[in-house]
Coordinates of C-alpha atoms in Angstrom, one line a residue:
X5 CA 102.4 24.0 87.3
X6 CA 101.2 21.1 89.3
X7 CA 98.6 20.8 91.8
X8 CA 100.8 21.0 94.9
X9 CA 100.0 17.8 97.3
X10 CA 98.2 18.2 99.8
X11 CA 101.0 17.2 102.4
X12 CA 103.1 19.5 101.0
X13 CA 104.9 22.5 103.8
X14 CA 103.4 25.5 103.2
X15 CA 105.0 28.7 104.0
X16 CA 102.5 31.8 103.3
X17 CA 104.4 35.4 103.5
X18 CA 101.6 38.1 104.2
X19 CA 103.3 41.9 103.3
X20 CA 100.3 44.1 104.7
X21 CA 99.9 47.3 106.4
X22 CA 97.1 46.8 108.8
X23 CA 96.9 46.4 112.6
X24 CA 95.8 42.6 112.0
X25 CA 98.6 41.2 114.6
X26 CA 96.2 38.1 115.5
X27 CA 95.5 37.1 111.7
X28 CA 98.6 34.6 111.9
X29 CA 96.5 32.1 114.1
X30 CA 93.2 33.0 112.8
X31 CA 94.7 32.1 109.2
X32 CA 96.2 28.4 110.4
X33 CA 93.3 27.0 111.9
X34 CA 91.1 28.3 109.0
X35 CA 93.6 26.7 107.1
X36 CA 94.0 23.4 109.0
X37 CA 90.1 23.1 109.2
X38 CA 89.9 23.0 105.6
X39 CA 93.4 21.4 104.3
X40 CA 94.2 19.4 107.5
X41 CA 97.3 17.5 105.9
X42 CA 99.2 20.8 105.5
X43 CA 101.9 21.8 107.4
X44 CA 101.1 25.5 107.6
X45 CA 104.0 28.4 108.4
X46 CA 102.7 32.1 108.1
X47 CA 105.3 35.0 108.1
X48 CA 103.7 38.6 108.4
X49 CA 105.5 41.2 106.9
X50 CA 104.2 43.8 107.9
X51 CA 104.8 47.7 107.3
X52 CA 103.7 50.9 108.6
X53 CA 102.1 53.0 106.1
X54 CA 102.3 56.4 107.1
X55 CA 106.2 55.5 108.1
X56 CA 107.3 54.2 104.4
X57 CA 111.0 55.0 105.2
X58 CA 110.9 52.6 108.0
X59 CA 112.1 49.0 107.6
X60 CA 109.0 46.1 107.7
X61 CA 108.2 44.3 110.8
X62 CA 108.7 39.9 110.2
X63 CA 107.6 37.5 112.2
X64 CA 109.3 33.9 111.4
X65 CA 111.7 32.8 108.3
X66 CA 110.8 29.6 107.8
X67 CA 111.1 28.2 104.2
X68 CA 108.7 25.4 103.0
X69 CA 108.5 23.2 100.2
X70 CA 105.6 25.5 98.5
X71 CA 105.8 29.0 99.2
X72 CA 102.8 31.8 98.4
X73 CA 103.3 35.2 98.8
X74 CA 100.0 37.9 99.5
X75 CA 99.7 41.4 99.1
X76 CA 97.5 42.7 101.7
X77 CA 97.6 46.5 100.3
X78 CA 95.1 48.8 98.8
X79 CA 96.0 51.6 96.5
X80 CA 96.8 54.4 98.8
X81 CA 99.0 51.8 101.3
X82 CA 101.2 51.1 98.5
X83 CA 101.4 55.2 97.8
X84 CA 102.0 56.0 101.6
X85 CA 104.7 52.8 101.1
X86 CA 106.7 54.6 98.5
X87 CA 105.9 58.2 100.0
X88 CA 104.4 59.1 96.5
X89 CA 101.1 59.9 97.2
X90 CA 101.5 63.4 96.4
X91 CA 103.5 62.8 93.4
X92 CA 102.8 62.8 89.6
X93 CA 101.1 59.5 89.2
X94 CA 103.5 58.4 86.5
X95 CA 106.2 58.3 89.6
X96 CA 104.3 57.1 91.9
X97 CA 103.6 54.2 89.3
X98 CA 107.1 53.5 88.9
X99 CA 108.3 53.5 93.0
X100 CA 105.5 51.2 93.8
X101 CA 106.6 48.8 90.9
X102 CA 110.2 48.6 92.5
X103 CA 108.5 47.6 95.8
X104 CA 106.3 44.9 94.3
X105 CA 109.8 43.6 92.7
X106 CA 112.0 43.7 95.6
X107 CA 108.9 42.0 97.8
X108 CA 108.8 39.1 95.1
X109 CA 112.5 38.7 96.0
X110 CA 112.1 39.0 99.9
X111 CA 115.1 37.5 101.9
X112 CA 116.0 35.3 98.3
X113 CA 113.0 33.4 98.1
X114 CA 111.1 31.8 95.1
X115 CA 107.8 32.0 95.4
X116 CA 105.3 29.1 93.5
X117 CA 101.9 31.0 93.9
X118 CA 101.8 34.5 93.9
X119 CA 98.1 36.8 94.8
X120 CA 97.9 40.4 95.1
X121 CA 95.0 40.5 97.5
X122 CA 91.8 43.8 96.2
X123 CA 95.0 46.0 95.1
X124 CA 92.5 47.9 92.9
X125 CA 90.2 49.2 96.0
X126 CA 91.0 52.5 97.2
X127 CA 89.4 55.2 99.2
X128 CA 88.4 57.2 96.0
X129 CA 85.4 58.7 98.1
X130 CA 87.2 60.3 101.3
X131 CA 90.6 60.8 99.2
X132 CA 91.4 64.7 97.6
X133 CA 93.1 62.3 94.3
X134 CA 90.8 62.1 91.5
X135 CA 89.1 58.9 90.1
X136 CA 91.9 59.2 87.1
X137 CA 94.3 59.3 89.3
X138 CA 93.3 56.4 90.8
X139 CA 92.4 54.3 87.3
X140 CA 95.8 55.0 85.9
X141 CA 97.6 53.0 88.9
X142 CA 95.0 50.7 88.7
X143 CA 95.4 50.1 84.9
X144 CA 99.1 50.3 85.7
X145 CA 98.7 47.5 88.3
X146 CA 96.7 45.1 86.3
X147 CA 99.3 45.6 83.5
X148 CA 102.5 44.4 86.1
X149 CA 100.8 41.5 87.2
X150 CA 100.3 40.3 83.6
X151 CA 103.8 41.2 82.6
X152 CA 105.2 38.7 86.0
X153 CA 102.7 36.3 84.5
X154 CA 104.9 36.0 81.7
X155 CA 108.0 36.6 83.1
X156 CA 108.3 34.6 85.9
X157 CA 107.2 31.3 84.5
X158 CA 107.5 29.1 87.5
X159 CA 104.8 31.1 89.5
X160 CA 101.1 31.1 89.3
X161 CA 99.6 34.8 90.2
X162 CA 96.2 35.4 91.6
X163 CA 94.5 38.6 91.3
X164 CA 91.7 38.0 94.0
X165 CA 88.8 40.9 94.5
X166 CA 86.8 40.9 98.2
X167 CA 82.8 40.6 97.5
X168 CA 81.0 43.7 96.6
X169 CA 79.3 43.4 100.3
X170 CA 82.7 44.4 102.0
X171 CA 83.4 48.1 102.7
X172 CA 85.8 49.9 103.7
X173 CA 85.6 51.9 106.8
X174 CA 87.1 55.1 106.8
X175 CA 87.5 55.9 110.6
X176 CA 89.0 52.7 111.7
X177 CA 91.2 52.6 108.2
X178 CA 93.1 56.2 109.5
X179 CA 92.6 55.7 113.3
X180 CA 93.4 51.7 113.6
X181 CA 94.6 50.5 110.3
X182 CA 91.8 48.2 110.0
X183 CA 90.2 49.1 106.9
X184 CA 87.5 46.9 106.9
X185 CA 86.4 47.2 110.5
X186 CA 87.2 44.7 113.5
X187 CA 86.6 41.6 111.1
X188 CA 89.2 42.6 109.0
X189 CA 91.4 39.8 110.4
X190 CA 88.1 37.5 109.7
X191 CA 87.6 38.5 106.3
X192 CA 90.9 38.6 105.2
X193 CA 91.6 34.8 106.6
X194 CA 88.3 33.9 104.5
X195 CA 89.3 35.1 101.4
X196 CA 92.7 33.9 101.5
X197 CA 91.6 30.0 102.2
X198 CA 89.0 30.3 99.0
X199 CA 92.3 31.0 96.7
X200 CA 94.5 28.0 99.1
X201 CA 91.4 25.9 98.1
X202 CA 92.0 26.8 94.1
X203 CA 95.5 26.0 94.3
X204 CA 95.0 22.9 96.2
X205 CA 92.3 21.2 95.6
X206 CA 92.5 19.1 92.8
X207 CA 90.4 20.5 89.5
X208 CA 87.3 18.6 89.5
X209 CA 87.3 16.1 86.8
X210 CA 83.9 14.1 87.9
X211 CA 80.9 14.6 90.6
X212 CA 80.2 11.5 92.4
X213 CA 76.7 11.3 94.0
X214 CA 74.8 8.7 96.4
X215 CA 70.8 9.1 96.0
X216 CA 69.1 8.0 99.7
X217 CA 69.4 10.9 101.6
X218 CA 71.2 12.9 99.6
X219 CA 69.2 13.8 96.1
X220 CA 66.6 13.0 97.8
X221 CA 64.5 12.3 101.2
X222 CA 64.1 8.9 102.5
X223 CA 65.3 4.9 101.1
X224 CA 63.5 4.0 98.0
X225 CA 64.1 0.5 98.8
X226 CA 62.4 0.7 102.2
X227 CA 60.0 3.7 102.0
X228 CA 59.1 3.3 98.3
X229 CA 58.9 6.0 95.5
X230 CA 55.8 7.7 96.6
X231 CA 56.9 8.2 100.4
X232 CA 60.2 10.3 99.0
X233 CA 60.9 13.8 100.0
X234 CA 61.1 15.6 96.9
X235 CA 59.6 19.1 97.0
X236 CA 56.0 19.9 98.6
X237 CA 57.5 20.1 101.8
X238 CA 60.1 22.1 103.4
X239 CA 62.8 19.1 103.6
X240 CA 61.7 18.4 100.3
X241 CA 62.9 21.4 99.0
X242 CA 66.1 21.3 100.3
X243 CA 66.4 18.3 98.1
X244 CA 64.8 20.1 94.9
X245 CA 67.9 22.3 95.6
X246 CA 70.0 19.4 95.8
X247 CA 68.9 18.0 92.7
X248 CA 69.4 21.6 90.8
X249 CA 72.6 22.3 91.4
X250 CA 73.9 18.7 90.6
X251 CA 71.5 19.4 87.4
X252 CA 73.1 22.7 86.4
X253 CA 77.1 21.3 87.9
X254 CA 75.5 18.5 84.9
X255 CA 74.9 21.1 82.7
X256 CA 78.2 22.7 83.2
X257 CA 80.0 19.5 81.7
X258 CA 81.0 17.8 84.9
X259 CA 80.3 14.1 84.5
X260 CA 78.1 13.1 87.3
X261 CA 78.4 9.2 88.4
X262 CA 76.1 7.8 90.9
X263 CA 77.4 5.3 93.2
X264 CA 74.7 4.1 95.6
X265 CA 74.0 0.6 98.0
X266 CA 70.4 -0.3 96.2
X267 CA 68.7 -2.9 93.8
X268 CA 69.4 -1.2 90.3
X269 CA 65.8 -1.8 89.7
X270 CA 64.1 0.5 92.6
X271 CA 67.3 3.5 91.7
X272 CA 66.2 3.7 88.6
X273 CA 62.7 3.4 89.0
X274 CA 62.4 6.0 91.3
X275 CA 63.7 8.9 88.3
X276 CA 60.3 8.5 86.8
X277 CA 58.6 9.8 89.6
X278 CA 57.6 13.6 88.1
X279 CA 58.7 15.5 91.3
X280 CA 62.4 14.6 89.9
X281 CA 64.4 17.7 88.3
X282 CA 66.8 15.5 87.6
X283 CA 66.6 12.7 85.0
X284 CA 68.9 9.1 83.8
X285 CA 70.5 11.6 81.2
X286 CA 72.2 13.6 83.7
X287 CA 74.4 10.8 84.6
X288 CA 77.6 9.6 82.9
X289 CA 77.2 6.1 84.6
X290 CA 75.1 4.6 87.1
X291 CA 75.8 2.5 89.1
X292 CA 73.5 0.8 91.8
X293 CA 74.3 -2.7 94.1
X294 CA 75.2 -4.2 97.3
X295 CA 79.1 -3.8 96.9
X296 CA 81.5 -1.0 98.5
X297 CA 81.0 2.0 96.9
X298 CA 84.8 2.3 96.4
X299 CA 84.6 -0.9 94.3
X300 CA 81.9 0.6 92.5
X301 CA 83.6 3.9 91.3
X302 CA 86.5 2.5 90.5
X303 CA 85.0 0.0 87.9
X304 CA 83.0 2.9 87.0
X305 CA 85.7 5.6 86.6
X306 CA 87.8 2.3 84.5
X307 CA 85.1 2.1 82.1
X308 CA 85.3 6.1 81.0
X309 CA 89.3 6.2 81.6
X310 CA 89.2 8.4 84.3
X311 CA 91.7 8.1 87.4
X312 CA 91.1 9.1 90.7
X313 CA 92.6 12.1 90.7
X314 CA 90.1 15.2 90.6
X315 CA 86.6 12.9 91.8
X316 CA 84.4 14.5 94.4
X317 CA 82.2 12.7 96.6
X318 CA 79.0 13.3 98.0
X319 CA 77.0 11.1 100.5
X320 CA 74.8 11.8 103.7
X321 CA 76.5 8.6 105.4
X322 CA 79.8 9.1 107.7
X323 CA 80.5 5.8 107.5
X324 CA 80.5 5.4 103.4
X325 CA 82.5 9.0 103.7
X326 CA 85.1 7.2 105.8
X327 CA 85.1 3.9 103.7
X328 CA 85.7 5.9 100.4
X329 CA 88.3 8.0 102.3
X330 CA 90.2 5.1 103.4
X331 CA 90.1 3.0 100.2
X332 CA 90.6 6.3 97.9
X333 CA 92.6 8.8 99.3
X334 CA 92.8 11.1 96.8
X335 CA 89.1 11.3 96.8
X336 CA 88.0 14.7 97.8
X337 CA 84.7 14.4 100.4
X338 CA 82.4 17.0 99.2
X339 CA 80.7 17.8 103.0
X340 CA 81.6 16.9 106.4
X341 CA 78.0 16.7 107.9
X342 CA 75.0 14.3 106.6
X343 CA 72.1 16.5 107.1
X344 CA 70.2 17.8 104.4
X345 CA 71.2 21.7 105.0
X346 CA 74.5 20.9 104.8
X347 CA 74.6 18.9 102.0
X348 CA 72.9 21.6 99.9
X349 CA 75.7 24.0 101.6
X350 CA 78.8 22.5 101.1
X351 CA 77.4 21.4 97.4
X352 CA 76.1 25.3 96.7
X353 CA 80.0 25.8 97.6
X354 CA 81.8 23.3 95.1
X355 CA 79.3 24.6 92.6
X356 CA 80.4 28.2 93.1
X357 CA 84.0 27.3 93.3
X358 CA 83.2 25.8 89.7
X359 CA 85.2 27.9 86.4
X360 CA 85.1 27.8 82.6
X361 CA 88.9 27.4 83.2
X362 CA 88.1 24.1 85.4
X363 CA 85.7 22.6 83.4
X364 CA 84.7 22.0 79.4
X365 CA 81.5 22.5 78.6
X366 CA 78.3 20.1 77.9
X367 CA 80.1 18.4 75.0
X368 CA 83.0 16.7 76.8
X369 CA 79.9 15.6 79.3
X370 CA 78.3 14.0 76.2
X371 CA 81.5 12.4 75.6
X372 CA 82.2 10.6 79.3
X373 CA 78.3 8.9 78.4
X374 CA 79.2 8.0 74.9
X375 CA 82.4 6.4 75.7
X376 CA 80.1 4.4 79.0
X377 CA 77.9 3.5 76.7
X378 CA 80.5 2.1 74.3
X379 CA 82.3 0.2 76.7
X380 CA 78.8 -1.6 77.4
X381 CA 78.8 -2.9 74.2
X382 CA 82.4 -3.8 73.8
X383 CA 82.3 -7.3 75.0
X384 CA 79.7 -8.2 72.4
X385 CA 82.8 -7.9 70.0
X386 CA 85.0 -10.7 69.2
X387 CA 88.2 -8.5 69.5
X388 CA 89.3 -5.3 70.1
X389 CA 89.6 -4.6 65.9
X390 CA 85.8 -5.4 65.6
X391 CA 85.0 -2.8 68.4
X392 CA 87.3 0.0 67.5
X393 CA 85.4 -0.8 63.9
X394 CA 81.8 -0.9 65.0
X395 CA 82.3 2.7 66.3
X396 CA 82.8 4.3 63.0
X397 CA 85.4 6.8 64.0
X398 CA 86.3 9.8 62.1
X399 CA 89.3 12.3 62.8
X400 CA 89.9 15.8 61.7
X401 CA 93.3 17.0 62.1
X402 CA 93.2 21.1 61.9
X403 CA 95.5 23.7 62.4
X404 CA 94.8 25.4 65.8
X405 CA 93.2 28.7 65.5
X406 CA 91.4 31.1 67.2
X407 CA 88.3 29.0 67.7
X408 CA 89.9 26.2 69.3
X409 CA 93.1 28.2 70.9
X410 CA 91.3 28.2 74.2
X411 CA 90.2 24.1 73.9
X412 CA 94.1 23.4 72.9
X413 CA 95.9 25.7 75.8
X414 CA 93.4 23.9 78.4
X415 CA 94.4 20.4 77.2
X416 CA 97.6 21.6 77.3
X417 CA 97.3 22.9 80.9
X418 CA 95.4 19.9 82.2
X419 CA 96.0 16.5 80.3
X420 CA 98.6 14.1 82.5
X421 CA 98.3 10.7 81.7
X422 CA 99.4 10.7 77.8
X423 CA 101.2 13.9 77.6
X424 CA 104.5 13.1 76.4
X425 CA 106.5 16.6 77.3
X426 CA 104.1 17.8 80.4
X427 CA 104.9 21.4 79.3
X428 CA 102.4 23.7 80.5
X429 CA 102.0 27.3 78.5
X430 CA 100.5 30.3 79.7
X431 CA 98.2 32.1 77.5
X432 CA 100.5 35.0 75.7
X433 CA 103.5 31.9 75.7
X434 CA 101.2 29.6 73.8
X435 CA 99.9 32.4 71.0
X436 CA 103.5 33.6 70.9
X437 CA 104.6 30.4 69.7
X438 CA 101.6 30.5 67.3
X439 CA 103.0 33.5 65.5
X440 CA 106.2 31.9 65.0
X441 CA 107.0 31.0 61.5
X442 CA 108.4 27.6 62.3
X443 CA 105.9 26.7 64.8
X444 CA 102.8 24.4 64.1
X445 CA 100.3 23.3 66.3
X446 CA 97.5 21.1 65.1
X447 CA 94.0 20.2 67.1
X448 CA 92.2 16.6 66.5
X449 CA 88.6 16.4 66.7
X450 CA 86.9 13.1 66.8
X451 CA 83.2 11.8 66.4
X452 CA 81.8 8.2 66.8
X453 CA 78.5 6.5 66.2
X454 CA 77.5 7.5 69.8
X455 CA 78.7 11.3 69.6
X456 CA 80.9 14.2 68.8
X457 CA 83.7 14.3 71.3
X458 CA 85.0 17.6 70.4
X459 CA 88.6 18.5 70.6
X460 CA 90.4 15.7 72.1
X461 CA 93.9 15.5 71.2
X462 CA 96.7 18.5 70.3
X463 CA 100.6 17.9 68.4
X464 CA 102.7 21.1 68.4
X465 CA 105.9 20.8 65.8
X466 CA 109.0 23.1 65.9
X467 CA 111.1 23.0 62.9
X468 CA 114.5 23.6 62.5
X469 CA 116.5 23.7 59.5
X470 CA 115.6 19.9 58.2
X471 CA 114.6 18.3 61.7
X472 CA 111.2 18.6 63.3
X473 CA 110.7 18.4 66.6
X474 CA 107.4 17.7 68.6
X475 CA 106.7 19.8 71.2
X476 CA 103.6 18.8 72.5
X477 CA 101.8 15.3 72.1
X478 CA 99.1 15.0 74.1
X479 CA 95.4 13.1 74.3
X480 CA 92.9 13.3 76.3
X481 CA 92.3 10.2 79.0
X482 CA 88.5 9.9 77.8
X483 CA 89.8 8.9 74.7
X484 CA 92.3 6.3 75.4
X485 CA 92.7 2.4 74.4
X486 CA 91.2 3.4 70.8
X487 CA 94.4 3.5 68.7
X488 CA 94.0 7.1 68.3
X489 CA 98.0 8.3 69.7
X490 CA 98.7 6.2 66.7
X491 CA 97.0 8.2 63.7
X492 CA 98.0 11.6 65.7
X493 CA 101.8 10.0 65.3
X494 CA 101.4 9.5 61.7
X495 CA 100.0 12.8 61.2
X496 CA 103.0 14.2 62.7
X497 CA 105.6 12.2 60.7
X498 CA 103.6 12.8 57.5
X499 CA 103.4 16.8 58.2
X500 CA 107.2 16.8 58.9
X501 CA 108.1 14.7 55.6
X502 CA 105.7 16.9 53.5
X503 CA 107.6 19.9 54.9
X504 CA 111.0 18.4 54.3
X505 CA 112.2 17.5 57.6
X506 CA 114.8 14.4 57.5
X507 CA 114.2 13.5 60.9
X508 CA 111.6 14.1 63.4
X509 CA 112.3 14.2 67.6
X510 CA 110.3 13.6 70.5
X511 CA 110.8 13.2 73.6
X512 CA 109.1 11.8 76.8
X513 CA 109.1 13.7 80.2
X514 CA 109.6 11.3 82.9
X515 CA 107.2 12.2 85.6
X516 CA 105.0 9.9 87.8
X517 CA 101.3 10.8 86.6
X518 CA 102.4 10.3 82.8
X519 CA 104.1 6.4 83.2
X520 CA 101.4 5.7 80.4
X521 CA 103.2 6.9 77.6
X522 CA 106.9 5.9 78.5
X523 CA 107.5 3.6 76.0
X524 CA 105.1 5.1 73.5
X525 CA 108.1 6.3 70.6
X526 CA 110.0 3.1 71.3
X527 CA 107.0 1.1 70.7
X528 CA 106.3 3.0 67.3
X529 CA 110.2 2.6 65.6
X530 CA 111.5 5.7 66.9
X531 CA 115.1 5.2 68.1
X532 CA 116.5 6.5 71.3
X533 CA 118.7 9.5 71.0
X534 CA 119.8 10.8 74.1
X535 CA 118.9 11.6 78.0
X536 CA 119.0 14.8 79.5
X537 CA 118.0 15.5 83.1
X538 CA 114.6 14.1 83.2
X539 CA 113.8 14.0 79.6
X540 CA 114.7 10.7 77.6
X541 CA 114.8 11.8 73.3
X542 CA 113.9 9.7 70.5
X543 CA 114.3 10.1 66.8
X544 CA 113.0 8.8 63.8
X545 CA 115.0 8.7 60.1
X546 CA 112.4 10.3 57.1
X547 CA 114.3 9.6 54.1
X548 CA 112.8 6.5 53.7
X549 CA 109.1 7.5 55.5
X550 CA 106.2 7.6 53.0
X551 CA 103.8 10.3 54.0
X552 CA 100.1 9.4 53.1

């Protein structure tokens, strides 16, 4: 599924059981502080626990165009819900599995993003049920929202635990149905803006980063490299921390780029100073000058085929804020205040809100420098042949497998701009299809003189009877304008002759992010075959085709 955009009407359905009457309002400006494009609707659902017979309380009915549904419910609520606390636990497993069901079909609705807010908590410590008791539904639980994962394939589900800090208290849980105190409005509202921000928030593809006054104390230009603030002192610190969390985001596989208005010659000078943690190596590109700092990133992000899309920014200056803002809107401003504390804040934040899931690791980071560095030395090169030459390429095509499962289902999940079909697997969909007979998926690795760029590229064949048809064909943007789409395509065609397939069919999803590749089969002899909704199919005649 698609990041939803960020001007998108949101409708958010809250099915809870607590006296939180006031979390409505408490949730929207939370909400609008952090996501101020959206057009927010909250519906509470809410329920009495200790009546379960009795019909929920709603606020509002009104349907946006992205719709997320929350489970604000611990263990014994959804027992007292389906008056089955008392009852053998395999019952009261089954009555609170219809209520989850007919919740997820409230009033007709089809929810996008579904999250089950701390189901697992329970009172275990004041209740008379033993801890099994209690780990069975749990178990039970965990195993429901796997099986909707798969069912309901146009939803996203969220399983989202409050921090270890957060008790329950058992007086005002029985006396006020607020089991977490008076903040429970509070800490519910926080807790559901972190998972808005996840489903948001674009996934970060690249961290961009200004140097005065933000890695580091003072303007090297005008204060020189030996009046900096780096360590030693207490503002100086701040900015060690600065520098190691962009140094461990680095080390993460984010590409870093700096972007900052100084002579090339002073920014780079000043990373040899020893009080530095971070060094030239942790950046992707640098980039140092008098221009706009929008003019900058976008010759910088053009040189290591990245677009817009997914780039966080980070300066101590409102006004180069604002200028990027205006000039990129889909950049995403990491803080909202230019002091030093803050900074380190709101960058400590993005770092936590960092995932294996979101990022690769170190090698795709190696990658985004090779490719920078390539680029560099491209117009040396007569033509584009000579280039593509000079950087010694070499390709291994390889089933996909349980080593590289995880690297194929996240290119599958992620790549946009050439990704023919745009279909997006979840994890039990995509090894399903590897344990079908006449299903094939194939990884390509690449290296270069500069570096090993990993997995890069992924082509998933169906076969059926004597046709094949391509299911996925996909590449990652890092690794575009070298020919490369090419040699996958003729790996396909040669793997469907070999296996005695007459024709082979692909076909191109038309959607806005993906333009790239709309002519891609047409330009390589494939004829068109039919439309269908928004897919456009093309076909290709084997008889004749000469595998290598």
């Amino acid at each position: 599924m698609e990041v939803p955009n960020l001007s998108d009407n949101l409708t958010i359905d809250l099915y809870h059981g607590f006296n939180i009457d006031n979390v409505s309002e408490r949730i929207k400006t939370d909400v609008l502080s952090v996501l101020p494009n959206l057009n927010v609707c909250i519906n509470e659902i809410a329920y009495d626990i200790y009546l379960p017979n009795r019909d929920p309380k709603e606020h509002s009915n009104k349907q946006g165009n992205v719709c997320i549904c929350f489970f604000l419910f611990l263990i014994d609520d959804l027992q007292r819900l389906t008056n089955s606390i008392s009852l053998p636990v395999d019952i009261s497993i089954d009555m609170i599995y219809k209520l989850l069901d007919s919740s997820l079909t409230n009033l007709g609705k089809s929810y996008d993003f579904v999250c089950i807010l701390n189901p697992f908590s329970s009172l275990k410590d004041i209740s008379q049920n033993t801890d099994s008791h209690f780990d069975k539904i749990e178990s039970a639980l965990k195993l429901y929202i796997n099986k909707i994962c798969v069912n309901r394939k146009n939803m996203r589900f969220f399983s989202h635990s409050l921090s270890s800090s957060i008790y329950i208290n058992p007086k005002l849980f029985y006396y006020a149905a607020l089991p977490f105190g008076t903040e429970t409005p509070c800490i519910i509202s926080s807790h559901i803006i972190e998972i808005l921000k996840k489903i948001f928030m674009p996934i970060p593809k690249a961290l961009v980063i200004d140097l005065d006054n933000t890695v580091w104390g003072g303007v090297v230009g005008e204060d020189g490299i030996e009046s900096l603030q780096i360590g030693q002192t207490p503002v100086g610190n701040i900015f060690i921390q600065i520098q190691a969390s962009i140094k461990r985001i680095s080390d993460y596989g984010l590409p870093i780029i700096v972007v900052s208005k100084n002579n090339l010659e002073d920014a780079i000078a000043a990373f040899s100073d020893t009080r530095m943690l971070l060094d030239l190596s942790d950046f992707v590109s640098f980039n140092a000058s008098w221009n706009p700092k929008y003019q900058s990133l976008i010759k910088a992000l053009n040189k290591i085929n990245l677009s817009l899309t997914g780039i966080y920014f980070l300066d101590d200056s409102i006004v180069e804020r604002n200028e990027m803002q205006n000039n990129c809107s889909s950049i995403n401003i990491i803080n909202k205040q230019s002091d030093c504390i803050s900074i380190l804040k709101d960058l400590l934040t993005f770092e936590s809100n960092l995932t294996g899931a979101e990022i690769a690791n170190s090698l795709r980071n190696n990658s985004y420098k090779a490719i920078h560095d390539a680029e560099i030395n491209r117009s040396s090169y007569a033509n584009k042949d000579d280039f593509l030459s000079s950087l010694n390429m070499s390709f291994d095509f390889s089933p996909c497998d349980k080593h590289t499962m995880n690297r194929c289902l996240d290119l599958i999940n992620k790549t946009n701009q050439f990704n023919l079909t745009t279909e997006r697997l979840s994890i039990r969909q995509f090894k399903h299809r590897l344990s079908k007979n006449n299903m094939r998926y194939f990884t390509l690795a690449v290296k270069d003189i500069y570096t090993d760029h990993g997995v890069v590229g992924v082509i998933g064949l169906q076969f059926k009877i004597d046709v094949c048809i391509i299911r996925h064909f996909l590449l990652s943007c890092r690794m575009l304008n070298r020919d490369i789409e090419i040699k996958m395509l003729s790996k396909a065609k040669d793997y469907a002759s070999s296996n005695h397939a007459v024709k082979i069919i692909g076909w191109y999803k038309q959607v806005p992010k993906s333009r790239l590749v709309k002519t891609f089969y047409a330009d390589n002899h494939f004829s068109l075959y039919r439309k269908k909704l928004d897919r456009i199919y093309y076909i290709k005649d084997l008889t004749t085709y000469n595998a290598l």
